[in-house]
Coordinates of C-alpha atoms in Angstrom, one line a residue:
X438 CA -14.4 -21.5 10.9
X439 CA -10.8 -22.5 11.4
X440 CA -10.9 -25.5 9.0
X441 CA -7.7 -26.1 7.1
X442 CA -7.2 -24.8 3.6
X443 CA -4.4 -23.9 1.2
X444 CA -3.2 -20.3 0.5
X445 CA -2.5 -19.3 -3.2
X446 CA 1.2 -20.1 -2.7
X447 CA 0.3 -23.6 -1.3
X448 CA 1.1 -22.7 2.3
X449 CA -1.4 -24.0 4.9
X450 CA -4.1 -21.7 6.1
X451 CA -7.5 -21.7 7.8
X452 CA -11.0 -20.7 6.6
X453 CA -12.8 -17.5 7.5
X454 CA -15.7 -15.6 5.9
X455 CA -16.6 -12.0 5.5
X456 CA -19.3 -10.6 7.8
X457 CA -20.9 -8.4 5.2
X458 CA -21.0 -10.9 2.2
X459 CA -20.6 -14.4 3.7
X460 CA -17.8 -14.9 1.1
X461 CA -15.4 -17.6 2.3
X462 CA -11.7 -17.2 1.9
X463 CA -8.4 -18.7 3.1
X464 CA -6.0 -16.8 5.4
X465 CA -2.9 -17.5 7.5
X466 CA -3.6 -18.6 11.0
X467 CA -2.6 -15.2 12.4
X468 CA -4.8 -13.6 9.8
X469 CA -7.8 -15.6 11.1
X470 CA -7.2 -14.1 14.5
X471 CA -6.9 -10.7 13.0
X472 CA -10.2 -11.3 11.0
X473 CA -11.9 -11.9 14.3
X474 CA -10.9 -8.5 15.5
X475 CA -11.9 -6.5 12.5
X476 CA -15.6 -7.2 11.8
X477 CA -15.1 -10.6 10.2
X478 CA -16.6 -13.8 11.4
X479 CA -14.7 -16.8 12.7
X480 CA -17.9 -18.9 12.8
X481 CA -19.6 -21.0 10.1
X482 CA -20.7 -18.9 7.1
X483 CA -24.5 -18.5 7.2
X484 CA -27.2 -15.9 6.8
X485 CA -26.2 -14.1 9.9
X486 CA -22.4 -14.7 10.6
X487 CA -21.5 -14.8 14.2
X488 CA -18.4 -13.5 16.0
X489 CA -16.9 -16.2 18.3
X490 CA -13.3 -15.2 19.2
X491 CA -12.2 -16.8 22.4
X492 CA -11.0 -14.5 25.2
X493 CA -7.9 -15.5 27.1
X494 CA -8.3 -16.7 30.7
X495 CA -5.7 -14.2 32.0
X496 CA -5.7 -10.5 31.4
X497 CA -2.1 -9.6 30.5
X498 CA -2.6 -5.8 30.7
X499 CA -1.7 -4.1 33.9
X500 CA -2.4 -0.4 33.1
X501 CA -5.0 1.8 31.5
X502 CA -4.9 1.5 27.7
X503 CA -6.0 5.0 26.9
X504 CA -3.5 7.9 26.4
X505 CA -0.5 8.5 24.2
X506 CA 2.1 5.9 23.2
X507 CA 5.4 5.5 21.4
X508 CA 4.1 6.7 18.0
X509 CA 4.2 10.5 17.7
X510 CA 0.5 10.7 17.2
X511 CA -0.5 7.4 18.5
X512 CA -3.0 6.4 21.2
X513 CA -3.3 3.2 23.2
X514 CA -6.2 0.8 23.1
X515 CA -6.9 -2.7 24.3
X516 CA -8.3 -5.1 21.7
X517 CA -10.7 -8.0 22.3
X518 CA -7.8 -10.3 23.0
X519 CA -6.7 -8.1 26.0
X520 CA -3.6 -7.0 24.3
X521 CA -2.3 -3.4 24.5
X522 CA -1.7 -2.0 21.0
X523 CA -0.7 1.4 19.7
X524 CA -2.7 2.7 16.7
X525 CA -1.4 5.4 14.4
X526 CA -3.9 8.2 14.9
X527 CA -7.0 9.4 16.7
X528 CA -9.2 8.5 13.7
X529 CA -8.3 4.8 13.8
X530 CA -8.8 4.8 17.6
X531 CA -12.3 6.2 17.1
X532 CA -13.0 3.7 14.4
X533 CA -12.1 0.8 16.7
X534 CA -14.2 2.3 19.5
X535 CA -17.2 2.0 17.3
X536 CA -16.9 -1.7 16.9
X537 CA -17.7 -4.4 19.4
X538 CA -14.3 -6.1 18.7
X539 CA -12.2 -3.4 20.5
X540 CA -12.1 -1.6 23.7
X541 CA -11.0 2.0 24.5
X542 CA -11.3 1.5 28.2
X543 CA -9.0 0.1 30.8
X544 CA -7.4 -3.3 30.6
X545 CA -8.3 -5.4 33.6
X546 CA -12.1 -5.7 33.4
X547 CA -13.5 -9.2 33.3
X548 CA -14.8 -8.5 29.9
X549 CA -13.4 -5.8 27.5
X550 CA -15.3 -2.6 27.8
X551 CA -16.6 -1.1 24.6
X552 CA -17.5 2.6 23.9
X553 CA -20.0 2.3 21.1
X554 CA -20.4 5.4 18.9
X555 CA -23.6 6.9 17.5
X556 CA -25.3 5.6 14.4
X557 CA -22.9 7.5 12.2
X558 CA -19.9 5.8 13.9
X559 CA -21.5 2.4 13.3
X560 CA -22.0 3.3 9.7
X561 CA -18.4 4.3 9.4
X562 CA -17.3 0.9 10.9
X563 CA -19.6 -1.0 8.4
X564 CA -18.1 1.1 5.5
X565 CA -14.6 0.2 6.6
X566 CA -15.6 -3.5 6.8
X567 CA -17.0 -3.3 3.3
X568 CA -14.0 -1.7 1.8
X569 CA -11.7 -4.2 3.4
X570 CA -13.6 -7.0 1.8
X571 CA -13.6 -5.3 -1.6
X572 CA -9.8 -4.8 -1.5
X573 CA -8.8 -8.3 -0.4
X574 CA -8.0 -9.3 -4.0
X575 CA -5.5 -6.4 -4.3
X576 CA -3.8 -6.5 -0.9
X577 CA -4.8 -9.6 1.1
X578 CA -6.6 -9.8 4.4
X579 CA -3.5 -9.8 6.5
X580 CA -2.2 -6.5 5.2
X581 CA -5.6 -4.9 5.3
X582 CA -6.2 -5.8 9.0
X583 CA -2.7 -5.0 10.2
X584 CA -3.0 -1.7 11.9
X585 CA 0.7 -0.8 11.3
X586 CA 0.6 -1.5 7.6
X587 CA 0.3 1.2 4.8
X588 CA -2.6 -0.8 3.4
X589 CA -4.6 -0.5 6.6
X590 CA -3.8 3.2 6.8
X591 CA -5.0 3.6 3.2
X592 CA -8.3 1.7 3.6
X593 CA -9.1 3.7 6.8
X594 CA -8.5 6.9 4.8
X595 CA -10.6 5.7 1.9
X596 CA -13.5 4.5 4.0
X597 CA -13.6 7.2 6.7
X598 CA -11.6 10.2 5.7
X599 CA -11.7 10.6 2.0
X600 CA -14.2 13.4 1.3
X601 CA -15.3 11.8 -1.9
X602 CA -16.9 8.9 0.0
X603 CA -17.1 6.7 -3.1
X604 CA -19.4 3.6 -3.1
X605 CA -17.8 0.4 -1.8
X606 CA -16.1 -1.4 -4.7
X607 CA -16.1 1.6 -7.0
X608 CA -13.2 1.4 -9.5
X609 CA -12.2 5.0 -8.8
X610 CA -12.1 4.3 -5.1
X611 CA -9.8 1.3 -5.8
X612 CA -7.4 3.5 -7.7
X613 CA -7.4 6.0 -4.8
X614 CA -6.7 3.1 -2.4
X615 CA -3.8 1.9 -4.4
X616 CA -2.3 5.4 -4.6
X617 CA -3.0 6.0 -0.9
X618 CA -1.1 2.8 -0.1
X619 CA 1.8 4.1 -2.2
X620 CA 1.6 7.4 -0.2
X621 CA 1.6 5.8 3.3
X622 CA 4.3 3.2 2.4
X623 CA 6.6 6.0 1.2
X624 CA 6.2 8.3 4.2
X625 CA 3.9 10.7 2.3
X626 CA 3.3 13.0 5.3
X627 CA 7.0 14.0 5.1
X628 CA 7.3 14.5 1.4
X629 CA 9.1 17.7 0.3
X630 CA 5.9 19.0 -1.3
X631 CA 2.3 18.1 -1.8
X632 CA 1.7 15.6 1.0
X633 CA -1.5 16.0 2.9
X634 CA 0.4 18.1 5.5
X635 CA 1.3 20.6 2.7
X636 CA -2.2 21.6 1.5
X637 CA -0.9 24.5 -0.6
X638 CA 1.7 22.3 -2.4
X639 CA 4.4 24.7 -1.1
X640 CA 2.6 27.6 -2.8
X641 CA 2.5 26.1 -6.3
X642 CA -0.9 27.1 -7.8
X643 CA -0.6 24.4 -10.5
X644 CA -0.2 21.4 -8.3
X645 CA -2.6 19.6 -5.9
X646 CA -1.7 17.8 -2.6
X647 CA -2.4 14.1 -2.0
X648 CA -5.4 12.8 0.0
X649 CA -7.0 16.2 0.6
X650 CA -10.4 17.7 0.0
X651 CA -12.4 16.3 -3.0
X652 CA -9.5 16.5 -5.5
X653 CA -9.5 13.9 -8.2
X654 CA -6.6 11.5 -7.8
X655 CA -5.4 12.4 -11.3
X656 CA -4.8 15.9 -10.1
X657 CA -2.4 14.9 -7.3
X658 CA 1.2 15.9 -7.8
X659 CA 3.0 13.4 -10.0
X660 CA 0.0 11.3 -10.9
X661 CA -0.9 11.0 -14.6
X662 CA -4.0 9.4 -16.1
X663 CA -5.5 8.5 -19.4
X664 CA -7.8 10.8 -21.3
X665 CA -10.9 9.6 -19.4
X666 CA -9.2 10.3 -16.0
X667 CA -10.2 6.8 -14.9
X668 CA -6.9 4.9 -15.0
X669 CA -3.5 5.9 -13.6
X670 CA -0.8 5.7 -16.4
X671 CA 2.2 7.3 -14.7
X672 CA 3.7 8.3 -11.4
X673 CA 6.4 11.0 -11.9
X674 CA 7.6 13.5 -9.3
X675 CA 9.3 16.2 -11.4
X676 CA 11.7 17.6 -8.8
X677 CA 15.2 17.0 -9.9
X678 CA 16.3 16.4 -6.3
X679 CA 13.5 14.0 -5.5
X680 CA 10.4 14.6 -3.3
X681 CA 11.6 12.8 -0.1
X682 CA 10.0 9.4 -0.8
X683 CA 11.3 7.0 1.8
X684 CA 10.7 3.3 2.3
X685 CA 10.0 0.2 0.1
X686 CA 7.7 0.2 -2.9
X687 CA 4.4 -1.5 -2.0
X688 CA 3.2 -4.3 -4.3
X689 CA 0.0 -2.3 -4.9
X690 CA 2.0 -0.3 -7.5
X691 CA 1.7 -3.3 -9.8
X692 CA -2.1 -3.3 -9.4
X693 CA -2.2 -0.1 -11.4
X694 CA -2.9 -2.1 -14.5
X695 CA -2.4 0.7 -17.0
X696 CA 0.8 2.1 -15.5
X697 CA 3.2 3.1 -18.3
X698 CA 5.8 5.2 -16.5
X699 CA 7.2 5.0 -12.9
X700 CA 9.7 7.8 -12.4
X701 CA 11.0 8.0 -8.8
X702 CA 14.6 9.3 -9.1
X703 CA 16.7 10.7 -6.2
X704 CA 14.7 9.6 -3.3
X705 CA 15.3 7.2 -0.3
X706 CA 13.8 4.0 -1.7
X707 CA 15.3 0.9 -0.2
X708 CA 15.2 -2.9 -0.6
X709 CA 15.6 -5.0 -3.7
X710 CA 14.2 -4.1 -7.1
X711 CA 10.6 -5.4 -6.9
X712 CA 9.8 -8.5 -8.9
X713 CA 6.2 -7.5 -8.9
X714 CA 7.0 -4.7 -11.3
X715 CA 7.1 -7.5 -13.9
X716 CA 3.3 -7.5 -13.7
X717 CA 3.2 -4.0 -15.3
X718 CA 2.7 -5.2 -18.8
X719 CA 2.3 -1.7 -20.3
X720 CA 5.2 0.0 -18.5
X721 CA 7.7 1.5 -20.9
X722 CA 9.6 3.8 -18.6
X723 CA 11.2 2.8 -15.3
X724 CA 13.4 5.4 -13.6
X725 CA 14.7 4.5 -10.1
X726 CA 18.2 6.0 -10.2
X727 CA 19.6 7.7 -7.2
X728 CA 18.0 5.6 -4.5
X729 CA 19.3 2.7 -2.3
X730 CA 18.2 -0.4 -4.1
X731 CA 20.3 -3.5 -3.4
X732 CA 20.7 -7.0 -4.9
X733 CA 20.5 -8.1 -8.5
X734 CA 18.2 -7.1 -11.4
X735 CA 15.4 -9.7 -11.1
X736 CA 14.6 -11.8 -14.1
X737 CA 10.9 -11.5 -13.4
X738 CA 11.1 -7.8 -14.1
X739 CA 12.8 -8.3 -17.5
X740 CA 10.6 -11.1 -18.7
X741 CA 7.3 -9.6 -17.4
X742 CA 7.5 -5.9 -18.3
X743 CA 8.3 -6.6 -21.9
X744 CA 7.6 -3.1 -23.2
X745 CA 10.4 -1.4 -21.2
X746 CA 12.2 1.0 -23.4
X747 CA 13.8 3.3 -20.8
X748 CA 15.6 1.9 -17.8
X749 CA 17.5 4.1 -15.3
X750 CA 18.9 2.1 -12.4
X751 CA 22.1 4.2 -11.9
X752 CA 23.3 5.4 -8.5
X753 CA 22.0 2.5 -6.4
X754 CA 23.9 -0.4 -4.7
X755 CA 22.9 -3.1 -7.2
X756 CA 25.2 -6.2 -7.5
X757 CA 25.6 -9.3 -9.5
X758 CA 26.0 -9.4 -13.3
X759 CA 24.2 -7.4 -15.9
X760 CA 21.5 -9.7 -17.3
X761 CA 21.6 -10.6 -21.0
X762 CA 17.8 -10.7 -21.0
X763 CA 17.8 -6.9 -21.3
X764 CA 18.6 -7.5 -24.9
X765 CA 15.1 -8.9 -25.4
X766 CA 13.5 -5.6 -24.5
X767 CA 13.0 -2.6 -26.9
X768 CA 15.6 -0.6 -25.1
X769 CA 16.3 3.0 -26.2
X770 CA 17.9 4.3 -23.0
X771 CA 19.8 2.2 -20.4
X772 CA 21.6 3.6 -17.3
X773 CA 23.3 1.2 -15.0
X774 CA 26.3 3.2 -13.8
X775 CA 27.4 3.8 -10.2
X776 CA 26.4 0.4 -9.0
X777 CA 28.4 -2.6 -8.0
X778 CA 28.0 -4.9 -10.9
X779 CA 30.7 -7.5 -11.8
X780 CA 31.6 -9.5 -14.8
X781 CA 31.4 -8.7 -18.5
X782 CA 28.8 -6.6 -20.3
X783 CA 26.7 -9.1 -22.2
X784 CA 27.5 -9.3 -25.9
X785 CA 23.8 -9.4 -26.7
X786 CA 23.4 -5.8 -25.7
X787 CA 25.6 -4.8 -28.6
X788 CA 22.9 -6.0 -30.9
X789 CA 20.3 -3.6 -29.6
X790 CA 19.8 -1.4 -32.7
X791 CA 17.1 0.5 -30.9
X792 CA 19.4 1.7 -28.1
X793 CA 20.5 5.4 -28.5
X794 CA 22.0 6.0 -25.1
X795 CA 23.6 3.8 -22.5
X796 CA 25.8 4.2 -19.4
X797 CA 27.6 1.4 -17.6

């Protein structure tokens, strides 16, 4: 209802509540506006939440919103705030058409025009609404309702396109969402093999492509699971030359609570080494060599992921000094060569009796 509140990091926010469960939560001010557009309520939480977004007095659009736009497969729409936006694909466009918060008609009408779908379309919209609510603890409302984010792409896939159509909140569905976010964040449609645009996995009869058919997520290329096939324990793309992953690692990787090995060598990953990997308490193998990571090795990683025994960070653009905190880990193999470190190698590393191989 727009009342002030505090976000988890202490920053100011405003209150909103979910239209399907009446659960109240705190979002950023722009997240409150986004919530109004995606099936959430901006009114007081009650038995029947109401949508009360205020329409602007002046329509800023001057042309028809339908048709193609700058994204290769995108289409234009007008949202309920009379803004022209480009969405990623026809599926998302259809989803938005099925809700009363978006218009697929021309900008310029006194009120936004809505092309409501049939009963099935309405059910699809409600399913998307439900999955967004279930995934807020993992990704946050802002990411899940940002149409350009990998999180939004992933939840749309899970709710509307995934042929398994798992129940809202199902633990397996959550694992599939986390992996789908990984896929979309790292340009999965352009992977060398086994993306969803490569249904035959480049002719490999022993591998399965991501996000297609009714395949179990543990059968997707590079995904390893525990003996019960319920929890992801590793992500490892075996191609020596990489698999064409491009972009920044999404924080949802750290939500794979049983992840023990992350092996993503020789790709085009960028940014700084993620501090959120320190949340991976069971991770023993971290291989990120041959990418484009910058900055220093974060202390949060070394003090959080305390089971790390294999670290390969070679062939990046890392800077700063080599942290002595590495000596507190059960290191067996350590590769830090071909970076831009400075200063002395910490003496503490010489006391690592468990280390059998290292490269500076």
